[in-house]
Coordinates of N, CA and C in Angstrom, one line a residue:
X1 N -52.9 -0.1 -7.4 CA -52.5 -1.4 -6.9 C -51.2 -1.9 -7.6
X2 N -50.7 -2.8 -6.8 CA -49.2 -3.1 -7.2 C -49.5 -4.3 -8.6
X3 N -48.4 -4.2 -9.8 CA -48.8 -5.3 -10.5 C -47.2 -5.8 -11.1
X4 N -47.2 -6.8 -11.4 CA -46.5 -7.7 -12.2 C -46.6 -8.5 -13.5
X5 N -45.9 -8.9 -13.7 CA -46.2 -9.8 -15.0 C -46.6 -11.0 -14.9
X6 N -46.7 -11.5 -13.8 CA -47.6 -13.0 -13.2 C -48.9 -12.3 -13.0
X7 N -49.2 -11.4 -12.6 CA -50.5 -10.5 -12.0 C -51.0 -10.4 -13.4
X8 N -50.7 -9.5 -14.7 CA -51.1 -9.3 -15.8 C -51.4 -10.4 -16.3
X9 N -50.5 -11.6 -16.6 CA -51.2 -12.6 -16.9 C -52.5 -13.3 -16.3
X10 N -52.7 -13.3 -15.0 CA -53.6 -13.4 -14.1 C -55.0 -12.9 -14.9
X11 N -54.8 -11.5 -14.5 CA -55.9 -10.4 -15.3 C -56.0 -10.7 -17.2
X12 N -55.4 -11.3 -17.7 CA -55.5 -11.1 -18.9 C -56.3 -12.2 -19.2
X13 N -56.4 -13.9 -18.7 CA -56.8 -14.9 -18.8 C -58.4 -15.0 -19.0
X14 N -58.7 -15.4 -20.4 CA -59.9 -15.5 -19.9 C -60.8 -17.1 -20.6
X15 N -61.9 -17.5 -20.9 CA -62.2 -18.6 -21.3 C -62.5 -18.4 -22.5
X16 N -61.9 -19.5 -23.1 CA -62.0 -19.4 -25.0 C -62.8 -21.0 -25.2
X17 N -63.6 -20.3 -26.1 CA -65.0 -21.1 -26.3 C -65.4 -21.3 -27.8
X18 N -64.4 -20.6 -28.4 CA -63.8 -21.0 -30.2 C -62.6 -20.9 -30.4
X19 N -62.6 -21.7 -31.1 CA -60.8 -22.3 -31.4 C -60.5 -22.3 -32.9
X20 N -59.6 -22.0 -33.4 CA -58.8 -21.7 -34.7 C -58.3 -23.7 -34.6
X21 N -58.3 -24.3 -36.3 CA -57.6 -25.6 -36.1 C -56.3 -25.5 -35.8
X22 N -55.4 -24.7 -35.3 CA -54.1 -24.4 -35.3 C -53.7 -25.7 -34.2
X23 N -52.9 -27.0 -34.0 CA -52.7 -27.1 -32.7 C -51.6 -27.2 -32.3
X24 N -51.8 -27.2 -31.0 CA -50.6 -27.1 -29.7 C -49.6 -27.5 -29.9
X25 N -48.4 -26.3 -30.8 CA -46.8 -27.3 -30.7 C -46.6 -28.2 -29.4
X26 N -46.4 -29.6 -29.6 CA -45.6 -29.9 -28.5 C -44.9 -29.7 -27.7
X27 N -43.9 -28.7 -28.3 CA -43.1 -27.5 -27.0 C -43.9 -27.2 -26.2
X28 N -44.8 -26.4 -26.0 CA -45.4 -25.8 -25.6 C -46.7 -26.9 -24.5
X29 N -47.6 -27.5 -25.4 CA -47.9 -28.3 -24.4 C -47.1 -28.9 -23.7
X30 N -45.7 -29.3 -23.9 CA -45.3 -30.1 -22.4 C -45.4 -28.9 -21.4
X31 N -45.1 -28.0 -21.8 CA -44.5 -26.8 -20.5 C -46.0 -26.6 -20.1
X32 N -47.0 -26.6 -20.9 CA -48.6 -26.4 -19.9 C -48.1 -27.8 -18.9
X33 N -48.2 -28.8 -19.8 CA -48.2 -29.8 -18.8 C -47.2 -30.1 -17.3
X34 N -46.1 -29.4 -17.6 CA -45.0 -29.5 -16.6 C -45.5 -28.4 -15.5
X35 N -45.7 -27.2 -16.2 CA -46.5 -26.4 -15.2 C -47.9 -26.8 -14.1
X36 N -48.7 -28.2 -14.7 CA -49.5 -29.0 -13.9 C -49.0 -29.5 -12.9
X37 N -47.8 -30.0 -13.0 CA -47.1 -30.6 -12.1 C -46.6 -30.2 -10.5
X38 N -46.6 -28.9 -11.6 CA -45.9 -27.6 -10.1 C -47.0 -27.2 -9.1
X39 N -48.2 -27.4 -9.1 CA -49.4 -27.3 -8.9 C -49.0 -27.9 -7.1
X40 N -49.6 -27.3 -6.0 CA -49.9 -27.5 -5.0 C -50.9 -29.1 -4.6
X41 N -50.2 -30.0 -3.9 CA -51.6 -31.4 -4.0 C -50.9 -31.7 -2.5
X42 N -52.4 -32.0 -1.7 CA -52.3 -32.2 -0.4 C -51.6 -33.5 0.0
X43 N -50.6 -33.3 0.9 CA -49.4 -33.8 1.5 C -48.9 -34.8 0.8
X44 N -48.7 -33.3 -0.6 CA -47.9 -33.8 -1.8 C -47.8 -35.0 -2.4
X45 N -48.9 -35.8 -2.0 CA -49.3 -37.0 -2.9 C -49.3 -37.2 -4.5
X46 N -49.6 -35.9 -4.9 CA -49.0 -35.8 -6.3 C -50.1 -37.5 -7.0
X47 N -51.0 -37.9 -6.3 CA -52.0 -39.0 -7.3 C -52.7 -38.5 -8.4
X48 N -52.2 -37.4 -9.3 CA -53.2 -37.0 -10.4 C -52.3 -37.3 -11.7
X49 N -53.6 -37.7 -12.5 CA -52.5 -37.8 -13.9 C -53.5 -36.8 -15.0
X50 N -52.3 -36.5 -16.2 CA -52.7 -35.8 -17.2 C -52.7 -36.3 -18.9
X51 N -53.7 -36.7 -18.8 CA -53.6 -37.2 -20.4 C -54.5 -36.5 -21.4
X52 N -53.3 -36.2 -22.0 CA -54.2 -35.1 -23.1 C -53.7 -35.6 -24.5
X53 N -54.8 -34.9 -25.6 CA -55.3 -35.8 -26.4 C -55.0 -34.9 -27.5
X54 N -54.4 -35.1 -28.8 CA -54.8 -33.9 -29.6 C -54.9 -34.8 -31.3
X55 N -55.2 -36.0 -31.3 CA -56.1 -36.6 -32.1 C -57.6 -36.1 -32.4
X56 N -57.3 -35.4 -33.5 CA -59.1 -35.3 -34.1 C -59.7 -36.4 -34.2
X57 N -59.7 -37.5 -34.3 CA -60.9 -38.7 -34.3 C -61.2 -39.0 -33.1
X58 N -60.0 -39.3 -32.0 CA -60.3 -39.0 -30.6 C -60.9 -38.8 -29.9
X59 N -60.7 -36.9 -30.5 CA -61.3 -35.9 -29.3 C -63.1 -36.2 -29.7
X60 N -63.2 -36.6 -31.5 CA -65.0 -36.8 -31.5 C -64.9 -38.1 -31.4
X61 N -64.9 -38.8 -30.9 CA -65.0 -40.1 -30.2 C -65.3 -40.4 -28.9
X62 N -64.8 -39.6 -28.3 CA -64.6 -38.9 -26.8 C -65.7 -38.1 -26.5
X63 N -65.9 -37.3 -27.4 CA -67.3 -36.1 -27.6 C -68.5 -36.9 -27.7
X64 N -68.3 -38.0 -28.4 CA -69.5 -38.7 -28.5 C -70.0 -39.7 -27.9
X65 N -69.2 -40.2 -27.2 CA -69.2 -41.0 -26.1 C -69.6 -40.6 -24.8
X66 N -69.2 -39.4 -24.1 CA -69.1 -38.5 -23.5 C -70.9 -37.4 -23.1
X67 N -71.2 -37.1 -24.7 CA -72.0 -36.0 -25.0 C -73.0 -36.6 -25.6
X68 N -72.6 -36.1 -26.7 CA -73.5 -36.4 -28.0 C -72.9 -35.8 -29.1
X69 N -73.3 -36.2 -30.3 CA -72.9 -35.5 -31.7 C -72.9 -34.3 -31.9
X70 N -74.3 -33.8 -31.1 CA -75.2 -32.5 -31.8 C -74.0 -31.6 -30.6
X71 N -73.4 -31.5 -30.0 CA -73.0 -30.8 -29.2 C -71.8 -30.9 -29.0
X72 N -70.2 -30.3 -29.0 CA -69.1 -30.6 -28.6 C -68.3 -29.6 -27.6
X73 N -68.3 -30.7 -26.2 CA -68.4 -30.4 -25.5 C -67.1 -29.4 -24.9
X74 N -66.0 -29.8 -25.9 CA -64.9 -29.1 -25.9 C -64.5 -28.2 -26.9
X75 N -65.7 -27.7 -27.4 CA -65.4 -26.3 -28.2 C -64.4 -26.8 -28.9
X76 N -64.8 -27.8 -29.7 CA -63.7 -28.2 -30.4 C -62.0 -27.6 -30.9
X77 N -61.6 -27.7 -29.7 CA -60.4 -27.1 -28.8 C -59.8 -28.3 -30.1
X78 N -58.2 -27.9 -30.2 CA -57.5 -29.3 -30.8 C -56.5 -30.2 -30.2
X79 N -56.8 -29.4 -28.7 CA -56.2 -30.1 -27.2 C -56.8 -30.5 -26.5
X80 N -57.4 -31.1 -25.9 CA -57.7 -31.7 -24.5 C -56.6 -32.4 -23.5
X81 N -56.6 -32.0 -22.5 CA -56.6 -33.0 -21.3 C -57.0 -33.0 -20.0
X82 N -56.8 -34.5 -20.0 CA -58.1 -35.0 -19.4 C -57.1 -35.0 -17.4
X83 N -57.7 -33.9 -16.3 CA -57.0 -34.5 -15.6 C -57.8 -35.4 -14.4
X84 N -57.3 -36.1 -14.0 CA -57.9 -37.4 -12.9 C -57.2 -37.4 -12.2
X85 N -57.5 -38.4 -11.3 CA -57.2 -38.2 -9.6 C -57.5 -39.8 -9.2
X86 N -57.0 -40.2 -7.7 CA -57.4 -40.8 -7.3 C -58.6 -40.6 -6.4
X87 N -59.4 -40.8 -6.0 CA -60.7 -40.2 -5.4 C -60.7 -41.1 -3.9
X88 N -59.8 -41.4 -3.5 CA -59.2 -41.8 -2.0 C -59.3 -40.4 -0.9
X89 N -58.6 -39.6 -1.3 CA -58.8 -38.3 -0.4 C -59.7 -37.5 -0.7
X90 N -60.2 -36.5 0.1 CA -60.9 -35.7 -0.4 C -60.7 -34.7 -0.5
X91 N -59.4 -34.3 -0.4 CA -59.0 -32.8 -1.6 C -58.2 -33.3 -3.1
X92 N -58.7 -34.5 -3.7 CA -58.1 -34.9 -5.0 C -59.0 -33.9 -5.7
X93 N -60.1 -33.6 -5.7 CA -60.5 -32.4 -6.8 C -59.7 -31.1 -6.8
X94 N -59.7 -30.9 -5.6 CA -58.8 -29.5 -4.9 C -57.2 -29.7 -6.0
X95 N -56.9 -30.9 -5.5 CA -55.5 -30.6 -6.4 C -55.8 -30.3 -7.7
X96 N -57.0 -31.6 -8.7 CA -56.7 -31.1 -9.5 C -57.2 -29.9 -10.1
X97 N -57.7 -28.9 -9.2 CA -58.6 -27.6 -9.6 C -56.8 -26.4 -9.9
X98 N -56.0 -27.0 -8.9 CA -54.7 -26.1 -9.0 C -54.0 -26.5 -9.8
X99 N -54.0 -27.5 -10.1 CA -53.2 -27.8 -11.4 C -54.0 -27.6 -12.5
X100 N -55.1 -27.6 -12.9 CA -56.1 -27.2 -13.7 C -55.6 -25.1 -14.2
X101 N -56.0 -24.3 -13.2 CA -55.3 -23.0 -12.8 C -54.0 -22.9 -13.3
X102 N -53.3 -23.8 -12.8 CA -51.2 -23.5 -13.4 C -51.4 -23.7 -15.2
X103 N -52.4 -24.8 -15.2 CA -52.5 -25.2 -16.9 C -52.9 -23.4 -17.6
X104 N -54.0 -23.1 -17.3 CA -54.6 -21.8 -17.5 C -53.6 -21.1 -17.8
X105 N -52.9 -20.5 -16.0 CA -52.0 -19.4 -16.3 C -50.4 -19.8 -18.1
X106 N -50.3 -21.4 -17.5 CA -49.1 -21.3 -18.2 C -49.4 -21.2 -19.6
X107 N -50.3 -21.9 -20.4 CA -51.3 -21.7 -21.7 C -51.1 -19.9 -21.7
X108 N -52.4 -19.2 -21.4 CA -52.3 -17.6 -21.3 C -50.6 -17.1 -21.6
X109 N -49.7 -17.2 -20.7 CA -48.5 -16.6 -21.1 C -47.9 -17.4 -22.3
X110 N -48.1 -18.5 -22.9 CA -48.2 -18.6 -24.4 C -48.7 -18.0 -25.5
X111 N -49.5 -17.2 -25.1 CA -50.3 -17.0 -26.2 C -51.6 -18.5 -26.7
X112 N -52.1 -18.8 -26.0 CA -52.8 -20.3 -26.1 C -54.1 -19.9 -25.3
X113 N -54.9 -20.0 -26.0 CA -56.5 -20.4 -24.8 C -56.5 -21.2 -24.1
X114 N -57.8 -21.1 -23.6 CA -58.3 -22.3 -22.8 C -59.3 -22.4 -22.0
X115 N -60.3 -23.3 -21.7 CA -61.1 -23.6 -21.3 C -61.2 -24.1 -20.7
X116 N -62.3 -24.3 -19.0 CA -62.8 -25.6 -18.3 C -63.5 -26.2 -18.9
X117 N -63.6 -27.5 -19.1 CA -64.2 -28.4 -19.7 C -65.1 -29.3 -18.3
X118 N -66.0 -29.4 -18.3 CA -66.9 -30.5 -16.9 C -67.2 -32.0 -17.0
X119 N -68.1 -31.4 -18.2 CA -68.5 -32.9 -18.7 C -67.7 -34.1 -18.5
X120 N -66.6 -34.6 -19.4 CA -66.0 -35.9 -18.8 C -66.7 -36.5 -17.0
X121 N -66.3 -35.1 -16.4 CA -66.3 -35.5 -15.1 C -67.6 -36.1 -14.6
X122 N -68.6 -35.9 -15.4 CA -69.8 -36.5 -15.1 C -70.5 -37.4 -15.5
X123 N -69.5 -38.1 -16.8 CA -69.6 -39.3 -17.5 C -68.7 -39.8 -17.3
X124 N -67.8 -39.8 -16.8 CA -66.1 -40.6 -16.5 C -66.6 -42.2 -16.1
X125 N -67.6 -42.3 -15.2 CA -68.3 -43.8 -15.3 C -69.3 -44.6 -15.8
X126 N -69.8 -44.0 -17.1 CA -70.2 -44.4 -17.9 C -69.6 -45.6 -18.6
X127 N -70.1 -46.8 -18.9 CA -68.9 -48.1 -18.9 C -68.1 -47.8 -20.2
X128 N -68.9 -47.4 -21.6 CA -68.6 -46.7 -22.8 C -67.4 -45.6 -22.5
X129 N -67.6 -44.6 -21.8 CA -66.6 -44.1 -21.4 C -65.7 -43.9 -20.9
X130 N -65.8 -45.1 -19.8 CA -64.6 -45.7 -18.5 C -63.9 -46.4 -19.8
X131 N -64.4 -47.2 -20.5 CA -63.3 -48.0 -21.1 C -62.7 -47.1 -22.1
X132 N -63.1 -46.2 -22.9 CA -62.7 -45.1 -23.5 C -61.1 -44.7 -23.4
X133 N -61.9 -43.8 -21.8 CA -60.8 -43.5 -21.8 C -59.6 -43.9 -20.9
X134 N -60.0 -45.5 -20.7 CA -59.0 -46.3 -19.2 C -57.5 -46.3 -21.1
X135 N -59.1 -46.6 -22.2 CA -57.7 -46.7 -23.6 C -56.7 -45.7 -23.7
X136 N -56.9 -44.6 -23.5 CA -56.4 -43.5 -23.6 C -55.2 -43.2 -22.7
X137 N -55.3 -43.8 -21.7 CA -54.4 -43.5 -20.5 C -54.9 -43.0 -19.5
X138 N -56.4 -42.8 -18.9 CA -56.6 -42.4 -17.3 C -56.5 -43.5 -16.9
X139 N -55.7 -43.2 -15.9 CA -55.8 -44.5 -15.2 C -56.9 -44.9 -14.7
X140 N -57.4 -46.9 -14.2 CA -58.8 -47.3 -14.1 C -58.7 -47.0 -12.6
X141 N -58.6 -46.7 -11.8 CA -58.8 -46.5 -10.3 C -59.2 -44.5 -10.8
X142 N -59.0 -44.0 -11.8 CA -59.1 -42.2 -11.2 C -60.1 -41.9 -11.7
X143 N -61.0 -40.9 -10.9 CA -61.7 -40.1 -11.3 C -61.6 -38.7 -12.5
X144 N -62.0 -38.8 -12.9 CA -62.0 -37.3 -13.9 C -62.3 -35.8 -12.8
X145 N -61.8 -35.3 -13.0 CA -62.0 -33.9 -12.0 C -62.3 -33.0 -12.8
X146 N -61.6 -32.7 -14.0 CA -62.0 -31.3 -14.8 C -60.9 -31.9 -16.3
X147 N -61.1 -30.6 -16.9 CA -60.8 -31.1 -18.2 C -60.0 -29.7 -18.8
X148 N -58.8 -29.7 -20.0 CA -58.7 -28.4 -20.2 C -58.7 -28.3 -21.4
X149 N -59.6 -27.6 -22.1 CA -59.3 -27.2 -23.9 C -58.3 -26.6 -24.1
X150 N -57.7 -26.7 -24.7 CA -56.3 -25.7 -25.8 C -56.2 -25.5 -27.0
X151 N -56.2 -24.3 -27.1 CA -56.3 -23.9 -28.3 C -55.6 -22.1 -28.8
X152 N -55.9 -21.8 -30.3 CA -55.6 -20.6 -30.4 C -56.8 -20.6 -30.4
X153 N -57.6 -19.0 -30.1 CA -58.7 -18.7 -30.3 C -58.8 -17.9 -31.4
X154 N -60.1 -18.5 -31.6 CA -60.9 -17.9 -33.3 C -60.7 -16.3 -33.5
X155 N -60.3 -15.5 -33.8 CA -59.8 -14.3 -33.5 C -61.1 -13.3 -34.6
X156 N -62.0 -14.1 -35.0 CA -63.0 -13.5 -35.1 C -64.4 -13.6 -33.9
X157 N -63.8 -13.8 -33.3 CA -64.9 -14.2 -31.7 C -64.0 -13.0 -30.6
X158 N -64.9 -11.9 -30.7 CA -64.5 -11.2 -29.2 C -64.2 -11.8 -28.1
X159 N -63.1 -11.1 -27.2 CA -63.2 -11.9 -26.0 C -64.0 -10.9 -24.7
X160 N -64.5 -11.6 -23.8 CA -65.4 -10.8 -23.1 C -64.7 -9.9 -22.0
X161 N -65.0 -9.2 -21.7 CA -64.2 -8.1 -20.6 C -64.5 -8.6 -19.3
X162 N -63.3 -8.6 -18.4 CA -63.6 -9.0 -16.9 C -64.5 -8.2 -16.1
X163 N -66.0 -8.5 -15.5 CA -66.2 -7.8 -14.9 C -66.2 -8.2 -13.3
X164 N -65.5 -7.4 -12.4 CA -65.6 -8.3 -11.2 C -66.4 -7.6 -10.4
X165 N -67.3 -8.9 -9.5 CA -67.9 -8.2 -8.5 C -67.7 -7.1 -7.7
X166 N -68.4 -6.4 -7.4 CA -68.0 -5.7 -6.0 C -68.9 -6.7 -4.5
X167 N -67.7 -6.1 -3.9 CA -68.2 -6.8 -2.6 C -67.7 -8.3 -2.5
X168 N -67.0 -8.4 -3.3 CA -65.9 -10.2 -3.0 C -65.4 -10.2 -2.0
X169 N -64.6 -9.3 -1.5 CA -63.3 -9.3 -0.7 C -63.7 -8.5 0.6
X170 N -63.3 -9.2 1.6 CA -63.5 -8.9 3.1 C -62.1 -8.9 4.0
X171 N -61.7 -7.8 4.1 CA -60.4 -7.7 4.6 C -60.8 -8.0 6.4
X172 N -60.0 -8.5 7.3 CA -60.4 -8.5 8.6 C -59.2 -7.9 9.5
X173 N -58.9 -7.0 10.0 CA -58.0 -6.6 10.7 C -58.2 -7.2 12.0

């Protein structure tokens, strides 16, 4: 099969689920974040915003509000962000699932982890947590759609090998 260096990155990407305290030069997060931008969003409404976090009291503030203590929900990543949407259309998840993906790929060709994060998304209206994070900067009209950890990963934690299905792919002539 034919490959490239967008393709290798592709295949090399995987989810990091322990994190080293190293965090995210700011160089670097903006370009994850600019790379969100570049992300595909239906007839380019572009209604998603990205606020990411890389305060330690924060992020367990957020965890605890969110979760619970006993549990952190972001693999205590030393990045988060949080991306939202407006929940007017109904491909606002869709967008932010491809800008979520651009985050991924552009993180990976850093050298950077990363992880889906859910949770927020399913406390984002919890009143504790709406106010939380309206402080933070999601804006109060958006939904939470997904969430991205960043991080280096713990380099004493294997990473898992891709195994892909057989039988995904259905070509139709």
């Amino acid at each position: 099969m034919k490959t490239n260096e967008v393709l290798e990155n592709i295949k090399a990407r995987r989810s990091v689920r322990a994190y080293t305290e190293q965090q995210v030069p700011e160089e670097d997060l903006r370009t994850i974040l600019e790379a969100a931008t570049y992300a595909p969003s239906g007839m380019h409404l572009e209604t998603w915003h990205f606020t990411a976090i890389q305060s330690v009291s924060r992020l367990a503030e957020l965890n605890e509000r969110a979760r619970n203590k006993a549990y952190c929900c972001y693999y205590h990543a030393p990045t988060l962000v949080i991306v939202s949407n407006e929940p007017t259309q109904w491909w606002a998840g869709m967008d932010c699932a491809c800008a979520i993906e651009n985050m991924f790929l552009a993180a990976q060709s850093l050298g950077i982890g990363s992880c889906w994060i859910n949770q927020l998304g399913t406390t984002c209206d919890d009143p504790g947590v709406r106010e939380f994070i309206t402080a933070l900067g999601v804006p109060v009209s958006h939904k939470v759609y997904g969430c991205v950890a960043l991080g280096y990963g713990d380099p004493k934690i294997p990473m898992k090998e891709k195994k892909v299905k057989a039988d995904t792919v259905t070509i139709v002539k």
